[in-house]
Tab-separated table of C-alpha atoms in Angstrom:
chain	number	residue	atom	x	y	z
X	1	MET	CA	-14.152	39.369	66.223
X	2	ILE	CA	-10.897	39.380	64.226
X	3	ASP	CA	-9.594	42.954	64.133
X	4	PHE	CA	-7.730	44.833	61.411
X	5	ARG	CA	-4.284	44.096	62.933
X	6	TYR	CA	-4.743	40.368	62.288
X	7	HIS	CA	-5.489	41.025	58.605
X	8	LEU	CA	-2.491	43.328	58.359
X	9	VAL	CA	-0.152	40.752	59.864
X	10	SER	CA	-1.521	38.072	57.503
X	11	LEU	CA	-0.967	40.282	54.436
X	12	ILE	CA	2.561	41.153	55.554
X	13	SER	CA	3.329	37.416	55.995
X	14	VAL	CA	2.089	36.645	52.487
X	15	PHE	CA	4.179	39.388	50.914
X	16	LEU	CA	7.243	38.358	52.907
X	17	ALA	CA	6.870	34.744	51.732
X	18	LEU	CA	6.470	35.957	48.150
X	19	ALA	CA	9.538	38.137	48.446
X	20	VAL	CA	11.617	35.301	49.894
X	21	GLY	CA	10.472	33.040	47.032
X	22	ILE	CA	11.425	35.625	44.431
X	23	VAL	CA	14.835	36.168	45.996
X	24	LEU	CA	15.583	32.450	46.234
X	25	GLY	CA	14.225	31.748	42.759
X	26	ALA	CA	16.376	34.473	41.275
X	27	GLY	CA	19.415	33.357	43.216
X	28	PRO	CA	20.765	29.978	44.372
X	29	LEU	CA	17.617	27.923	43.745
X	30	ARG	CA	17.331	29.273	40.220
X	31	GLU	CA	20.819	28.142	39.374
X	32	SER	CA	20.303	24.713	40.951
X	33	LEU	CA	16.920	24.039	39.335
X	34	GLY	CA	18.067	25.458	36.023
X	35	ALA	CA	21.128	23.219	36.033
X	36	GLN	CA	19.011	20.148	36.863
X	37	LEU	CA	16.489	20.874	34.124
X	38	ALA	CA	19.210	21.589	31.584
X	39	GLY	CA	20.914	18.307	32.520
X	40	GLN	CA	17.691	16.345	32.145
X	41	VAL	CA	16.945	17.943	28.774
X	42	GLU	CA	20.444	17.141	27.548
X	43	GLN	CA	20.155	13.553	28.773
X	44	LEU	CA	16.798	13.099	27.001
X	45	ARG	CA	18.228	14.617	23.827
X	46	SER	CA	21.185	12.243	23.980
X	47	GLU	CA	18.912	9.224	24.538
X	48	GLN	CA	16.721	10.310	21.622
X	49	ASP	CA	19.771	10.608	19.361
X	50	ASP	CA	20.952	7.152	20.447
X	51	LEU	CA	17.536	5.610	19.754
X	52	ARG	CA	17.364	7.305	16.363
X	53	ALA	CA	20.804	5.992	15.491
X	54	GLN	CA	19.811	2.479	16.582
X	55	ALA	CA	16.618	2.676	14.504
X	56	ASP	CA	18.576	3.846	11.453
X	57	ASP	CA	21.073	1.024	11.969
X	58	LEU	CA	18.294	-1.571	12.277
X	59	ARG	CA	16.601	-0.183	9.169
X	60	THR	CA	19.824	-0.358	7.190
X	61	GLN	CA	20.525	-3.923	8.329
X	62	ASN	CA	16.954	-5.015	7.623
X	63	ASP	CA	17.052	-3.436	4.166
X	64	HIS	CA	20.305	-5.285	3.496
X	65	LEU	CA	18.797	-8.590	4.628
X	66	SER	CA	15.619	-7.993	2.600
X	67	GLY	CA	17.664	-7.304	-0.516
X	68	PHE	CA	19.734	-10.421	0.126
X	69	ILE	CA	16.609	-12.600	0.527
X	70	THR	CA	15.073	-11.152	-2.631
X	71	GLU	CA	18.234	-11.725	-4.655
X	72	ILE	CA	18.777	-15.344	-3.674
X	73	GLY	CA	15.087	-16.265	-3.393
X	74	PRO	CA	14.731	-17.959	-6.808
X	75	ASP	CA	17.798	-20.127	-6.179
X	76	LEU	CA	16.588	-21.071	-2.697
X	77	VAL	CA	13.223	-22.378	-3.870
X	78	ALA	CA	14.301	-23.956	-7.167
X	79	GLY	CA	12.822	-27.435	-7.634
X	80	THR	CA	11.150	-27.568	-4.225
X	81	LEU	CA	7.502	-27.660	-5.367
X	82	GLU	CA	7.582	-30.100	-8.267
X	83	GLN	CA	4.369	-32.073	-8.884
X	84	ASN	CA	2.306	-29.568	-6.909
X	85	ASP	CA	-0.721	-27.634	-8.126
X	86	VAL	CA	-0.647	-24.295	-6.298
X	87	VAL	CA	-3.515	-21.821	-6.064
X	88	VAL	CA	-2.861	-18.183	-5.163
X	89	ILE	CA	-5.890	-16.297	-3.828
X	90	SER	CA	-5.815	-12.498	-3.575
X	91	ASP	CA	-8.390	-9.918	-2.538
X	92	HIS	CA	-7.297	-6.546	-3.943
X	93	ASN	CA	-5.472	-4.992	-6.890
X	94	SER	CA	-2.848	-3.585	-4.518
X	95	THR	CA	-1.420	-7.106	-4.225
X	96	ARG	CA	-1.080	-7.544	-7.989
X	97	GLN	CA	2.686	-6.992	-8.162
X	98	PRO	CA	3.499	-9.154	-5.121
X	99	VAL	CA	1.250	-11.893	-6.541
X	100	GLN	CA	3.084	-11.706	-9.863
X	101	ASN	CA	6.402	-12.004	-8.023
X	102	LEU	CA	4.980	-14.866	-5.999
X	103	SER	CA	3.850	-16.647	-9.174
X	104	GLY	CA	7.316	-16.233	-10.669
X	105	LEU	CA	8.895	-17.820	-7.599
X	106	LEU	CA	6.413	-20.701	-7.744
X	107	GLU	CA	7.490	-21.291	-11.332
X	108	HIS	CA	11.140	-21.346	-10.202
X	109	ALA	CA	10.091	-23.828	-7.531
X	110	GLY	CA	8.775	-26.134	-10.257
X	111	ALA	CA	5.058	-26.035	-9.435
X	112	ARG	CA	3.134	-28.147	-11.931
X	113	SER	CA	0.373	-25.541	-12.228
X	114	ILE	CA	-0.253	-22.095	-10.767
X	115	THR	CA	-3.799	-20.732	-10.678
X	116	ARG	CA	-4.582	-17.198	-9.574
X	117	ILE	CA	-8.015	-16.451	-8.121
X	118	THR	CA	-9.013	-12.907	-7.181
X	119	LEU	CA	-11.851	-12.448	-4.713
X	120	GLN	CA	-14.144	-9.626	-5.801
X	121	PRO	CA	-15.685	-6.959	-3.506
X	122	ALA	CA	-19.181	-8.345	-4.181
X	123	LEU	CA	-18.320	-11.162	-1.765
X	124	TRP	CA	-18.447	-8.693	1.146
X	125	ASP	CA	-19.961	-5.478	-0.230
X	126	PRO	CA	-23.093	-4.581	1.815
X	127	GLY	CA	-24.820	-3.508	-1.410
X	128	SER	CA	-24.175	-6.765	-3.290
X	129	GLU	CA	-26.348	-9.128	-1.273
X	130	GLN	CA	-28.522	-9.902	-4.296
X	131	ARG	CA	-25.521	-11.134	-6.305
X	132	ARG	CA	-24.550	-13.440	-3.482
X	133	THR	CA	-28.113	-14.723	-3.186
X	134	ASP	CA	-28.357	-15.316	-6.938
X	135	ALA	CA	-25.080	-17.260	-6.896
X	136	LEU	CA	-26.181	-19.457	-3.997
X	137	ASP	CA	-29.533	-20.134	-5.682
X	138	ALA	CA	-27.771	-21.118	-8.916
X	139	VAL	CA	-25.370	-23.450	-7.106
X	140	ALA	CA	-28.263	-24.989	-5.172
X	141	GLY	CA	-29.829	-25.862	-8.520
X	142	ILE	CA	-26.802	-27.576	-10.041
X	143	ALA	CA	-24.593	-28.786	-7.136
X	144	PRO	CA	-26.395	-28.531	-3.766
X	145	VAL	CA	-23.836	-30.874	-2.206
X	146	LEU	CA	-21.332	-28.000	-2.304
X	147	LEU	CA	-23.403	-25.893	0.081
X	148	ASP	CA	-23.151	-26.200	3.841
X	149	ARG	CA	-26.603	-25.280	5.125
X	150	ASP	CA	-25.297	-25.067	8.687
X	151	LEU	CA	-23.407	-21.904	7.769
X	152	ASP	CA	-24.761	-18.384	7.542
X	153	ALA	CA	-25.339	-17.097	4.024
X	154	SER	CA	-22.290	-14.788	4.273
X	155	GLU	CA	-20.075	-17.805	5.053
X	156	GLN	CA	-21.358	-20.233	2.445
X	157	LEU	CA	-19.628	-18.709	-0.573
X	158	PRO	CA	-16.058	-18.561	0.838
X	159	ASP	CA	-16.569	-22.036	2.270
X	160	MET	CA	-17.684	-23.284	-1.140
X	161	ILE	CA	-14.667	-21.731	-2.865
X	162	ILE	CA	-12.319	-23.726	-0.646
X	163	THR	CA	-14.421	-26.873	-1.091
X	164	LEU	CA	-14.085	-26.512	-4.863
X	165	LEU	CA	-10.305	-26.164	-4.489
X	166	THR	CA	-9.582	-28.886	-1.956
X	167	GLN	CA	-12.238	-31.599	-2.026
X	168	ASP	CA	-11.497	-34.845	-3.833
X	169	SER	CA	-13.432	-35.422	-7.041
X	170	SER	CA	-16.529	-37.514	-6.492
X	171	SER	CA	-19.345	-38.880	-8.587
X	172	GLU	CA	-21.568	-36.110	-7.204
X	173	VAL	CA	-19.276	-33.261	-8.267
X	174	THR	CA	-17.606	-34.067	-11.545
X	175	PRO	CA	-14.961	-31.813	-13.094
X	176	GLY	CA	-17.588	-30.559	-15.532
X	177	LEU	CA	-19.917	-29.627	-12.685
X	178	ARG	CA	-17.113	-27.873	-10.841
X	179	ALA	CA	-16.447	-25.812	-13.961
X	180	GLN	CA	-20.119	-24.820	-14.026
X	181	VAL	CA	-20.012	-23.682	-10.409
X	182	TRP	CA	-16.885	-21.642	-11.013
X	183	GLN	CA	-18.681	-20.006	-13.933
X	184	VAL	CA	-21.588	-19.097	-11.654
X	185	LEU	CA	-19.159	-17.323	-9.331
X	186	ILE	CA	-17.525	-15.537	-12.248
X	187	ASP	CA	-20.851	-14.514	-13.824
X	188	ASN	CA	-21.988	-12.982	-10.529
X	189	GLN	CA	-18.699	-11.066	-10.285
X	190	LEU	CA	-17.686	-12.798	-7.070
X	191	VAL	CA	-14.310	-14.077	-8.312
X	192	THR	CA	-12.044	-13.837	-11.320
X	193	ILE	CA	-9.761	-16.673	-12.404
X	194	ASP	CA	-6.528	-16.360	-14.336
X	195	GLY	CA	-6.839	-19.194	-16.840
X	196	ASP	CA	-9.056	-22.256	-16.749
X	197	ALA	CA	-10.999	-23.547	-13.781
X	198	PRO	CA	-8.389	-24.631	-11.224
X	199	PRO	CA	-7.623	-28.268	-10.494
X	200	ARG	CA	-7.688	-29.654	-6.976
X	201	ALA	CA	-5.029	-27.671	-5.129
X	202	SER	CA	-1.980	-29.304	-3.569
X	203	ALA	CA	-1.295	-26.053	-1.700
X	204	VAL	CA	-2.826	-22.594	-1.309
X	205	VAL	CA	-1.400	-19.130	-0.669
X	206	TYR	CA	-3.837	-16.403	0.357
X	207	ALA	CA	-2.249	-13.031	-0.454
X	208	ALA	CA	-4.197	-10.483	1.611
X	209	ALA	CA	-4.111	-6.720	1.181
X	210	GLU	CA	-3.695	-4.294	4.058
X	211	PRO	CA	-7.117	-3.439	5.566
X	212	ALA	CA	-6.938	0.226	4.507
X	213	GLN	CA	-6.963	-0.819	0.836
X	214	LEU	CA	-10.306	-2.589	1.281
X	215	THR	CA	-12.223	0.399	2.636
X	216	VAL	CA	-14.494	2.635	0.522
X	217	ALA	CA	-14.150	6.379	1.055
X	218	SER	CA	-17.806	7.101	0.291
X	219	ASP	CA	-19.137	4.774	3.022
X	220	ASP	CA	-20.876	6.348	5.994
X	221	ASP	CA	-19.960	4.969	9.416
X	222	PRO	CA	-22.629	2.208	9.598
X	223	THR	CA	-21.860	1.037	6.048
X	224	ALA	CA	-18.109	1.073	6.693
X	225	ALA	CA	-18.600	-1.012	9.839
X	226	ASP	CA	-20.848	-3.446	7.950
X	227	ARG	CA	-18.319	-3.747	5.128
X	228	ALA	CA	-15.458	-4.414	7.542
X	229	GLN	CA	-17.466	-7.073	9.366
X	230	GLN	CA	-18.538	-8.785	6.119
X	231	LEU	CA	-14.928	-8.786	4.892
X	232	LEU	CA	-13.665	-10.302	8.139
X	233	THR	CA	-16.390	-12.955	7.952
X	234	VAL	CA	-15.385	-13.921	4.399
X	235	GLN	CA	-11.667	-14.018	5.210
X	236	THR	CA	-12.140	-15.934	8.455
X	237	ARG	CA	-14.440	-18.534	6.895
X	238	LEU	CA	-12.109	-19.005	3.938
X	239	LEU	CA	-9.139	-19.634	6.233
X	240	THR	CA	-11.181	-21.827	8.581
X	241	ALA	CA	-12.201	-23.984	5.620
X	242	LEU	CA	-8.550	-24.196	4.539
X	243	ALA	CA	-7.495	-25.264	8.025
X	244	ASP	CA	-10.280	-27.859	8.159
X	245	SER	CA	-9.322	-29.238	4.749
X	246	GLY	CA	-5.765	-30.086	5.817
X	247	THR	CA	-4.422	-28.525	2.615
X	248	PRO	CA	-0.954	-26.966	3.073
X	249	SER	CA	-1.738	-23.254	3.196
X	250	VAL	CA	-0.072	-19.920	3.869
X	251	LEU	CA	-1.648	-16.552	4.686
X	252	SER	CA	0.663	-13.805	3.411
X	253	VAL	CA	-0.382	-10.275	4.385
X	254	ALA	CA	0.714	-6.780	3.397
X	255	THR	CA	1.856	-4.985	6.559
X	256	PRO	CA	2.925	-1.386	5.841
X	257	ASP	CA	4.749	0.256	8.746
X	258	ASN	CA	5.451	-3.251	10.048
X	259	ASP	CA	2.048	-3.293	11.747
X	260	GLY	CA	0.574	-6.742	12.287
X	261	THR	CA	-2.039	-5.661	14.818
X	262	VAL	CA	-4.908	-5.042	12.400
X	263	GLY	CA	-6.905	-7.044	9.879
X	264	ILE	CA	-6.954	-10.768	9.279
X	265	LEU	CA	-3.346	-11.313	10.400
X	266	ARG	CA	-4.256	-10.213	13.916
X	267	SER	CA	-7.228	-12.609	13.906
X	268	VAL	CA	-5.229	-15.630	12.754
X	269	ARG	CA	-1.980	-15.415	14.690
X	270	GLY	CA	-2.405	-16.839	18.141
X	271	ASP	CA	-5.775	-18.486	17.391
X	272	SER	CA	-5.556	-22.271	17.810
X	273	THR	CA	-8.175	-22.702	15.072
X	274	PHE	CA	-5.482	-21.759	12.562
X	275	ALA	CA	-2.520	-23.445	14.247
X	276	ASP	CA	-1.880	-25.681	11.232
X	277	LEU	CA	-1.699	-22.741	8.817
X	278	SER	CA	1.417	-20.653	8.296
X	279	THR	CA	1.475	-16.860	8.106
X	280	THR	CA	3.933	-14.350	6.710
X	281	ASP	CA	3.905	-10.560	6.840
X	282	ARG	CA	5.734	-8.082	4.554
X	283	LEU	CA	3.828	-9.147	1.399
X	284	GLN	CA	4.265	-5.627	0.018
X	285	ALA	CA	8.053	-5.743	0.542
X	286	SER	CA	10.493	-7.151	-1.988
X	287	ASP	CA	11.245	-10.197	0.146
X	288	GLY	CA	7.601	-10.852	1.097
X	289	PRO	CA	6.878	-13.319	-1.735
X	290	VAL	CA	10.062	-15.254	-0.897
X	291	LEU	CA	8.923	-15.602	2.721
X	292	ALA	CA	5.528	-16.863	1.522
X	293	VAL	CA	7.042	-19.533	-0.755
X	294	LEU	CA	9.480	-20.684	1.942
X	295	ALA	CA	6.546	-20.994	4.354
X	296	LEU	CA	4.634	-22.987	1.733
X	297	ILE	CA	7.580	-25.363	1.307
X	298	GLU	CA	7.597	-25.903	5.056
X	299	GLN	CA	3.836	-26.504	4.994
X	300	LEU	CA	4.211	-29.226	2.362
X	301	ARG	CA	6.813	-30.874	4.618
X	302	GLY	CA	4.448	-30.860	7.576
X	303	GLY	CA	5.592	-27.733	9.398
X	304	ALA	CA	3.911	-24.460	10.281
X	305	GLY	CA	4.838	-21.096	11.755
X	306	ASP	CA	4.463	-17.311	11.691
X	307	TYR	CA	7.257	-15.505	9.851
X	308	GLY	CA	8.370	-11.965	9.093
X	309	THR	CA	9.296	-8.883	11.074
X	310	THR	CA	6.178	-7.912	13.035
X	311	ALA	CA	6.351	-8.344	16.794
X	312	ASP	CA	4.169	-11.474	16.835
X	313	ALA	CA	6.182	-13.429	14.248
X	314	ASP	CA	7.973	-16.594	15.398
X	315	ALA	CA	11.063	-15.988	13.280
X	316	ARG	CA	12.318	-14.054	10.265
X	317	VAL	CA	12.251	-17.144	8.022
X	318	PRO	CA	11.214	-20.806	8.383
X	319	ASN	CA	13.746	-23.256	9.767
X	320	LEU	CA	14.418	-24.966	6.434
X	321	PRO	CA	17.688	-26.233	4.957
X	322	GLU	CA	17.010	-23.942	1.995
X	323	ALA	CA	16.922	-20.929	4.341
X	324	ALA	CA	20.180	-21.746	6.147
X	325	VAL	CA	22.083	-19.152	4.119
X	326	ILE	CA	19.604	-16.487	5.284
X	327	ARG	CA	20.029	-17.478	8.908
X	328	ASP	CA	23.797	-17.359	8.450
X	329	GLU	CA	23.452	-13.837	7.089
X	330	MET	CA	21.349	-12.876	10.115
X	331	GLU	CA	24.035	-14.235	12.449
X	332	GLU	CA	26.824	-12.100	11.007
X	333	PRO	CA	28.732	-9.856	13.476
X	334	SER	CA	25.718	-7.549	13.823
X	335	GLY	CA	24.045	-10.468	15.612
X	336	ASP	CA	20.384	-10.149	16.363
X	337	ALA	CA	20.164	-6.577	15.139
X	338	THR	CA	18.748	-7.630	11.796
X	339	GLY	CA	15.370	-6.332	12.762
X	340	GLY	CA	13.978	-9.796	13.442
X	341	PRO	CA	11.087	-10.522	15.761
X	342	SER	CA	13.272	-11.059	18.790
X	343	ASP	CA	13.777	-7.314	19.091
X	344	GLY	CA	10.188	-6.456	18.355
X	345	GLY	CA	10.358	-6.363	14.561
X	346	GLY	CA	12.447	-4.390	12.145
X	347	ALA	CA	11.655	-1.231	10.313
X	348	GLU	CA	10.954	-1.378	6.651
């Protein structure tokens, strides 16, 4: 049996160890550890200040470049899109001002016609299925050739919109019949069109809002998930149909906070299905419409790429002769610090 003396010795050892620890902690070890911790804190503070200064510098340089692109944009694109009928598709009122700026640039570029089509929420709203069904039934009665029965119902309408815009006129679908189908879509509040029914498009720009703008605050979780899935289905089918049509096309997306990791931009970039399309971010920024038009010019010349300042962009601007002055500006003494994709994207 362990006697009391063993317990006493054990307790004395514990208290001695505690006393030694207190003495050392209050003496030489305290000073050493304190100095090390203070040094590490100071080093971290210095690194944080350096990073903040670098971020501020990149933001300033990127703002300067954005202002420069915006200012010279109309001169860069002047006369580059003559004899082209351009259609601009948008999906939310938040893109109204960028789309207006985009339309103005297309006019400077000499586009023969500019048609603006706005997709309405009924195309993806979970509660608007009856409108979509009514529209499909009406189209089936007047122009069944426009419907692809191999597609799900949620994909048929966006597919048909692109068919109306890009398919050559045929004896089966006359201009008058196309106008009737457009009217069906308008009457069922699926699209709105600025002006008359659009002609066959030479090129298309899809101006997409940031995903947060397309949510509905009153949705419960299942409805919100359904809405998001329906929206992605519509957007994906629309862009797939554009890619299949071979029509020069650009997806230009609003990317607040320089985030390209959500929404349709994330789905398109890096997917070989859309390799022949071009994408641009920064639609909400002053230079966003310029990037979109430059990308469209490149598309009409047979090129494609992903442009802007998010991390997955190929370059800040397309490699066009018209954009040489921008690239020269980017290569000024500050070098690559313009906030371009090579350093992970610039701040806005």
